[in-house]
mmCIF file of C-alpha atoms in Angstrom:
data_model
loop_
_atom_site.group_PDB
_atom_site.id
_atom_site.type_symbol
_atom_site.label_atom_id
_atom_site.label_comp_id
_atom_site.label_asym_id
_atom_site.label_seq_id
_atom_site.Cartn_x
_atom_site.Cartn_y
_atom_site.Cartn_z
ATOM 1 C CA MET A 370 21.988 -54.403 40.699
ATOM 2 C CA PRO A 371 19.103 -51.963 40.469
ATOM 3 C CA VAL A 372 19.116 -49.707 37.620
ATOM 4 C CA VAL A 373 18.638 -46.436 38.188
ATOM 5 C CA SER A 374 16.829 -43.314 35.590
ATOM 6 C CA LEU A 375 18.632 -40.501 35.252
ATOM 7 C CA PRO A 376 15.927 -37.499 35.870
ATOM 8 C CA GLY A 377 14.358 -37.393 32.980
ATOM 9 C CA THR A 378 15.004 -40.456 30.926
ATOM 10 C CA ALA A 379 11.713 -41.593 31.151
ATOM 11 C CA SER A 380 9.078 -39.108 29.974
ATOM 12 C CA ASN A 381 12.906 -38.383 27.090
ATOM 13 C CA THR A 382 11.995 -42.690 26.105
ATOM 14 C CA PHE A 383 8.794 -41.233 26.433
ATOM 15 C CA GLN A 384 8.171 -38.417 23.568
ATOM 16 C CA GLN A 385 10.676 -40.116 21.528
ATOM 17 C CA ALA A 386 8.905 -42.919 21.413
ATOM 18 C CA ARG A 387 5.747 -41.439 21.103
ATOM 19 C CA ALA A 388 7.340 -39.307 17.911
ATOM 20 C CA ALA A 389 8.523 -41.523 16.719
ATOM 21 C CA SER A 390 4.382 -43.272 16.489
ATOM 22 C CA ASN A 391 2.786 -40.163 15.257
ATOM 23 C CA PRO A 392 3.322 -39.737 11.037
ATOM 24 C CA LEU A 393 3.513 -35.672 11.199
ATOM 25 C CA GLY A 394 6.551 -36.407 13.089
ATOM 26 C CA TRP A 395 8.324 -39.017 10.210
ATOM 27 C CA THR A 396 10.792 -38.326 8.139
ATOM 28 C CA ASP A 397 10.345 -38.214 3.118
ATOM 29 C CA ASP A 398 12.180 -41.190 3.730
ATOM 30 C CA LYS A 399 10.512 -42.982 6.685
ATOM 31 C CA ILE A 400 7.539 -42.064 5.420
ATOM 32 C CA LEU A 401 8.318 -43.459 1.243
ATOM 33 C CA GLU A 402 9.340 -46.716 3.435
ATOM 34 C CA THR A 403 6.847 -47.401 4.856
ATOM 35 C CA VAL A 404 4.525 -46.727 1.473
ATOM 36 C CA TYR A 405 6.554 -47.856 -0.966
ATOM 37 C CA ILE A 406 5.577 -51.418 -0.152
ATOM 38 C CA THR A 407 2.250 -51.003 0.214
ATOM 39 C CA HIS A 408 2.812 -50.323 -4.519
ATOM 40 C CA VAL A 409 2.971 -53.327 -6.391
ATOM 41 C CA HIS A 410 3.557 -52.850 -10.138
ATOM 42 C CA THR A 411 1.893 -53.966 -12.620
ATOM 43 C CA ALA A 412 1.775 -53.442 -17.139
ATOM 44 C CA GLU A 413 -2.887 -53.295 -16.235
ATOM 45 C CA ARG A 414 -3.073 -49.482 -15.819
ATOM 46 C CA TYR A 415 -6.603 -47.980 -15.353
ATOM 47 C CA ASP A 416 -8.403 -45.036 -17.051
ATOM 48 C CA VAL A 417 -7.258 -42.300 -14.368
ATOM 49 C CA GLU A 418 -6.655 -39.795 -16.476
ATOM 50 C CA SER A 419 -10.851 -40.029 -17.346
ATOM 51 C CA LEU A 420 -11.636 -40.738 -13.150
ATOM 52 C CA PHE A 421 -9.623 -37.457 -12.034
ATOM 53 C CA ASN A 422 -11.158 -34.954 -15.660
ATOM 54 C CA LEU A 423 -14.620 -36.445 -13.977
ATOM 55 C CA THR A 424 -13.496 -35.634 -10.436
ATOM 56 C CA SER A 425 -11.887 -31.638 -10.942
ATOM 57 C CA ASN A 426 -15.012 -31.456 -12.899
ATOM 58 C CA ILE A 427 -16.848 -32.430 -9.283
ATOM 59 C CA ILE A 428 -15.042 -30.341 -6.687
ATOM 60 C CA LYS A 429 -14.584 -27.553 -9.289
ATOM 61 C CA ARG A 430 -18.377 -27.227 -9.571
ATOM 62 C CA SER A 431 -19.069 -28.219 -5.639
ATOM 63 C CA THR A 432 -16.576 -25.489 -4.512
ATOM 64 C CA ALA A 433 -17.909 -22.728 -7.080
ATOM 65 C CA VAL A 434 -21.307 -23.391 -5.192
ATOM 66 C CA ALA A 435 -20.256 -23.514 -1.989
ATOM 67 C CA ASP A 436 -18.254 -19.935 -2.346
ATOM 68 C CA SER A 437 -20.967 -18.498 -3.495
ATOM 69 C CA VAL A 438 -22.796 -19.479 -0.177
ATOM 70 C CA ALA A 439 -19.894 -18.927 2.590
ATOM 71 C CA VAL A 440 -18.290 -16.397 1.157
ATOM 72 C CA GLN A 441 -20.423 -15.020 -1.884
ATOM 73 C CA THR A 442 -17.376 -14.737 -3.837
ATOM 74 C CA GLY A 443 -15.204 -16.744 -6.496
ATOM 75 C CA THR A 444 -16.386 -18.180 -10.318
ATOM 76 C CA PRO A 445 -19.991 -17.981 -11.024
ATOM 77 C CA VAL A 446 -20.590 -22.069 -11.271
ATOM 78 C CA GLY A 447 -22.078 -21.328 -14.975
ATOM 79 C CA LEU A 448 -19.306 -19.767 -16.366
ATOM 80 C CA ILE A 449 -16.818 -22.875 -15.612
ATOM 81 C CA GLU A 450 -14.696 -24.902 -17.963
ATOM 82 C CA ASP A 451 -15.114 -28.707 -17.533
ATOM 83 C CA LYS A 452 -12.300 -31.477 -18.375
ATOM 84 C CA ILE A 453 -13.855 -33.540 -21.735
ATOM 85 C CA LEU A 454 -15.388 -36.417 -20.282
ATOM 86 C CA VAL A 455 -15.449 -39.670 -22.225
ATOM 87 C CA SER A 456 -18.789 -41.138 -22.550
ATOM 88 C CA SER A 457 -18.600 -43.812 -22.459
ATOM 89 C CA PHE A 458 -16.261 -43.955 -19.050
ATOM 90 C CA ASP A 459 -17.861 -46.959 -16.318
ATOM 91 C CA PRO A 460 -15.740 -45.289 -13.492
ATOM 92 C CA PRO A 461 -15.829 -48.032 -10.276
ATOM 93 C CA PHE A 462 -18.660 -47.285 -8.360
ATOM 94 C CA ARG A 463 -18.973 -49.578 -5.484
ATOM 95 C CA LYS A 464 -14.841 -49.618 -4.369
ATOM 96 C CA MET A 465 -15.002 -45.740 -4.471
ATOM 97 C CA LYS A 466 -18.234 -45.838 -2.241
ATOM 98 C CA HIS A 467 -16.812 -48.502 0.028
ATOM 99 C CA ILE A 468 -13.532 -45.717 0.098
ATOM 100 C CA ALA A 469 -15.687 -43.181 1.066
ATOM 101 C CA SER A 470 -17.425 -44.612 4.206
ATOM 102 C CA GLN A 471 -14.123 -45.532 5.457
ATOM 103 C CA MET A 472 -12.967 -42.224 5.114
ATOM 104 C CA MET A 473 -16.149 -40.524 6.293
ATOM 105 C CA SER A 474 -15.796 -43.252 9.165
ATOM 106 C CA THR A 475 -12.640 -42.881 10.015
ATOM 107 C CA PRO A 476 -11.770 -40.887 13.890
ATOM 108 C CA HIS A 477 -9.858 -37.983 14.195
ATOM 109 C CA GLY A 478 -6.587 -37.426 14.992
ATOM 110 C CA GLU A 479 -3.689 -37.616 12.769
ATOM 111 C CA HIS A 480 -2.585 -41.736 13.426
ATOM 112 C CA HIS A 481 -6.527 -42.176 12.899
ATOM 113 C CA ALA A 482 -5.796 -40.887 9.233
ATOM 114 C CA HIS A 483 -3.029 -42.060 8.589
ATOM 115 C CA GLU A 484 -3.649 -45.890 9.487
ATOM 116 C CA THR A 485 -7.084 -45.818 6.897
ATOM 117 C CA ALA A 486 -4.406 -43.539 4.065
ATOM 118 C CA MET A 487 -2.564 -47.006 4.672
ATOM 119 C CA SER A 488 -5.263 -49.529 4.062
ATOM 120 C CA ILE A 489 -6.832 -46.373 0.804
ATOM 121 C CA LEU A 490 -2.714 -47.407 -0.528
ATOM 122 C CA GLU A 491 -3.080 -51.497 0.253
ATOM 123 C CA GLN A 492 -6.604 -51.743 -1.630
ATOM 124 C CA LEU A 493 -5.157 -49.589 -4.553
ATOM 125 C CA LYS A 494 -1.232 -51.206 -4.752
ATOM 126 C CA THR A 495 -1.728 -52.761 -8.350
ATOM 127 C CA TYR A 496 -3.246 -48.773 -9.225
ATOM 128 C CA THR A 497 -0.294 -46.597 -10.679
ATOM 129 C CA TRP A 498 1.393 -43.860 -8.114
ATOM 130 C CA ASP A 499 -0.697 -40.913 -9.153
ATOM 131 C CA GLY A 500 -3.764 -43.110 -9.568
ATOM 132 C CA LYS A 501 -3.500 -43.613 -6.196
ATOM 133 C CA ALA A 502 -4.350 -40.449 -5.305
ATOM 134 C CA ILE A 503 -6.688 -40.008 -7.281
ATOM 135 C CA PHE A 504 -9.096 -42.740 -5.806
ATOM 136 C CA ALA A 505 -9.453 -40.848 -2.564
ATOM 137 C CA LEU A 506 -9.830 -37.950 -4.148
ATOM 138 C CA ALA A 507 -12.406 -39.274 -6.383
ATOM 139 C CA ALA A 508 -13.573 -41.610 -3.463
ATOM 140 C CA PHE A 509 -14.737 -37.682 -1.387
ATOM 141 C CA ALA A 510 -15.823 -35.406 -4.544
ATOM 142 C CA LEU A 511 -18.757 -38.591 -4.484
ATOM 143 C CA GLU A 512 -19.660 -37.103 -1.610
ATOM 144 C CA TYR A 513 -18.810 -33.560 -1.002
ATOM 145 C CA GLY A 514 -20.365 -33.356 -4.948
ATOM 146 C CA ASN A 515 -23.837 -34.892 -3.828
ATOM 147 C CA PHE A 516 -23.576 -32.694 -0.630
ATOM 148 C CA TRP A 517 -23.023 -29.004 -2.953
ATOM 149 C CA HIS A 518 -25.582 -30.122 -5.229
ATOM 150 C CA LEU A 519 -28.216 -31.023 -3.618
ATOM 151 C CA VAL A 520 -27.892 -27.300 -1.488
ATOM 152 C CA GLN A 521 -29.122 -26.560 -5.504
ATOM 153 C CA VAL A 522 -32.506 -28.513 -5.672
ATOM 154 C CA PRO A 523 -35.292 -26.742 -6.349
ATOM 155 C CA SER A 524 -38.092 -26.284 -4.469
ATOM 156 C CA ALA A 525 -40.629 -27.438 -6.987
ATOM 157 C CA ASP A 526 -38.243 -31.053 -6.720
ATOM 158 C CA HIS A 527 -39.610 -32.429 -3.115
ATOM 159 C CA LEU A 528 -37.910 -35.675 -3.790
ATOM 160 C CA GLY A 529 -34.436 -33.060 -3.430
ATOM 161 C CA ARG A 530 -36.254 -31.153 -1.055
ATOM 162 C CA SER A 531 -36.701 -34.413 0.935
ATOM 163 C CA LEU A 532 -33.145 -35.667 -0.206
ATOM 164 C CA ALA A 533 -32.016 -31.526 1.782
ATOM 165 C CA GLN A 534 -33.454 -31.879 4.639
ATOM 166 C CA MET A 535 -31.898 -35.299 5.034
ATOM 167 C CA ASN A 536 -28.871 -34.548 4.696
ATOM 168 C CA ARG A 537 -29.084 -31.346 6.431
ATOM 169 C CA VAL A 538 -28.449 -29.067 3.743
ATOM 170 C CA HIS A 539 -29.864 -27.083 5.381
ATOM 171 C CA THR A 540 -27.626 -26.216 8.145
ATOM 172 C CA ILE A 541 -25.139 -24.046 5.979
ATOM 173 C CA GLU A 542 -25.840 -21.201 6.535
ATOM 174 C CA LYS A 543 -25.591 -21.313 10.221
ATOM 175 C CA ASN A 544 -21.922 -21.821 9.062
ATOM 176 C CA ARG A 545 -20.338 -20.272 6.525
ATOM 177 C CA GLN A 546 -16.235 -19.289 7.988
ATOM 178 C CA ALA A 547 -16.305 -22.918 8.615
ATOM 179 C CA ILE A 548 -17.199 -23.871 5.148
ATOM 180 C CA ALA A 549 -15.414 -21.216 3.919
ATOM 181 C CA ASP A 550 -11.530 -22.940 5.774
ATOM 182 C CA TYR A 551 -13.008 -25.868 4.424
ATOM 183 C CA ASN A 552 -14.018 -25.167 0.134
ATOM 184 C CA SER A 553 -9.981 -23.866 0.527
ATOM 185 C CA LEU A 554 -8.770 -26.991 2.014
ATOM 186 C CA VAL A 555 -10.688 -28.988 -0.944
ATOM 187 C CA LYS A 556 -9.322 -25.996 -3.429
ATOM 188 C CA ASN A 557 -5.481 -26.791 -2.485
ATOM 189 C CA LEU A 558 -5.588 -30.828 -2.103
ATOM 190 C CA LEU A 559 -7.273 -31.010 -5.795
ATOM 191 C CA HIS A 560 -3.937 -28.595 -6.829
ATOM 192 C CA ALA A 561 -2.090 -30.664 -5.219
ATOM 193 C CA VAL A 562 -3.503 -34.041 -6.339
ATOM 194 C CA GLU A 563 -3.015 -32.063 -10.098
ATOM 195 C CA CYS A 564 0.399 -31.449 -9.468
ATOM 196 C CA ILE A 565 1.644 -35.116 -9.300
ATOM 197 C CA THR A 566 -0.659 -36.100 -11.700
ATOM 198 C CA GLU A 567 1.535 -33.401 -13.745
ATOM 199 C CA LEU A 568 4.748 -35.729 -12.728
ATOM 200 C CA GLU A 569 3.434 -38.617 -13.092
ATOM 201 C CA ARG A 570 2.848 -37.086 -16.952
ATOM 202 C CA LEU A 571 5.917 -36.231 -17.633
ATOM 203 C CA SER A 572 7.734 -39.677 -16.557
ATOM 204 C CA THR A 573 5.676 -40.865 -19.193
ATOM 205 C CA LYS A 574 7.093 -38.474 -21.910
ATOM 206 C CA GLY A 575 9.926 -40.705 -21.859
ATOM 207 C CA TYR A 576 12.333 -37.366 -21.572
ATOM 208 C CA ASP A 577 15.877 -37.575 -20.975
ATOM 209 C CA THR A 578 16.919 -37.326 -17.408
ATOM 210 C CA LYS A 579 20.194 -35.708 -18.426
ATOM 211 C CA ASP A 580 17.666 -32.496 -20.191
ATOM 212 C CA VAL A 581 15.043 -32.731 -17.233
ATOM 213 C CA PRO A 582 17.960 -33.589 -14.368
ATOM 214 C CA ALA A 583 15.189 -32.196 -11.792
ATOM 215 C CA LEU A 584 12.868 -34.554 -13.306
ATOM 216 C CA ILE A 585 14.321 -37.805 -11.301
ATOM 217 C CA GLU A 586 13.590 -36.361 -8.018
ATOM 218 C CA ALA A 587 10.683 -35.427 -8.088
ATOM 219 C CA MET A 588 10.062 -38.601 -9.740
ATOM 220 C CA GLN A 589 11.103 -40.462 -6.173
ATOM 221 C CA GLU A 590 9.541 -37.670 -4.161
ATOM 222 C CA ILE A 591 6.379 -38.650 -5.783
ATOM 223 C CA PRO A 592 5.142 -41.940 -3.800
ATOM 224 C CA VAL A 593 5.403 -38.854 -0.587
ATOM 225 C CA ALA A 594 3.222 -36.455 -2.714
ATOM 226 C CA VAL A 595 0.685 -38.984 -2.613
ATOM 227 C CA TYR A 596 0.131 -40.633 0.788
ATOM 228 C CA TRP A 597 -0.306 -36.638 2.207
ATOM 229 C CA ALA A 598 -2.608 -36.430 -0.601
ATOM 230 C CA ILE A 599 -4.524 -39.176 0.573
ATOM 231 C CA VAL A 600 -3.731 -38.485 4.110
ATOM 232 C CA THR A 601 -4.903 -34.988 3.718
ATOM 233 C CA THR A 602 -7.794 -36.897 2.206
ATOM 234 C CA VAL A 603 -9.509 -38.929 5.008
ATOM 235 C CA ILE A 604 -8.667 -35.600 6.331
ATOM 236 C CA CYS A 605 -11.337 -33.439 4.854
ATOM 237 C CA ALA A 606 -13.994 -37.014 4.602
ATOM 238 C CA ASN A 607 -14.179 -37.320 7.981
ATOM 239 C CA HIS A 608 -14.440 -33.862 9.211
ATOM 240 C CA ILE A 609 -16.954 -33.101 6.002
ATOM 241 C CA ASP A 610 -19.627 -32.911 9.455
ATOM 242 C CA PHE A 611 -17.634 -29.771 9.430
ATOM 243 C CA LEU A 612 -20.171 -28.374 5.996
ATOM 244 C CA MET A 613 -22.669 -28.766 8.603
ATOM 245 C CA GLY A 614 -21.827 -27.469 11.591
ATOM 246 C CA ASP A 615 -21.501 -30.459 13.536
ATOM 247 C CA SER A 616 -17.668 -29.730 14.795
#
């Protein structure tokens, strides 16, 4: 007997399948199930605090420079208080550079951002949850900070001026509003990652969950928050051409 499709059934099925494959439509439970299998528990702990302090310093100063260009307001760079750095800290430059390149070359679109985020989670599977978000943000800061540092290169620095031209920093004057919007997203991303690190820190302090019952629920949400932080970082990285007015 031939199968008779009811009107609209095929299109409804297609829409449901499309929604299921779109990470933006996933529930928190679905995201948690997907990202948790990438995580490997290990006693080894990388110095993510030093990496976050370094990353925070770069992003805060970069966004201050960007504000001075885009909206000509905000905190003057000279008034920014840097986090204290450990002089012996040796950042994982090659790995950060690899992930930065991977993020920047990701095609636009939520599905591509999801795939890159999952790849990053797999590469960082032995890191703590906050460490994963910090590492992705640090990889982005490497490129974002370099760009805004070149904006400030003095005219007498001939090598710096050549590098600035190579990075097309001269185009930012034509793209103030896009820079302001982009910069706002980067600030919010840094704040989100800072909240994740604070929750992770609180979870290791040995608080009795009877005294802080909300901590259990918050800790269960951390992997989901880390996933969205990395997806957002990927989107920031693969839209960095906004700064040059290319998108």
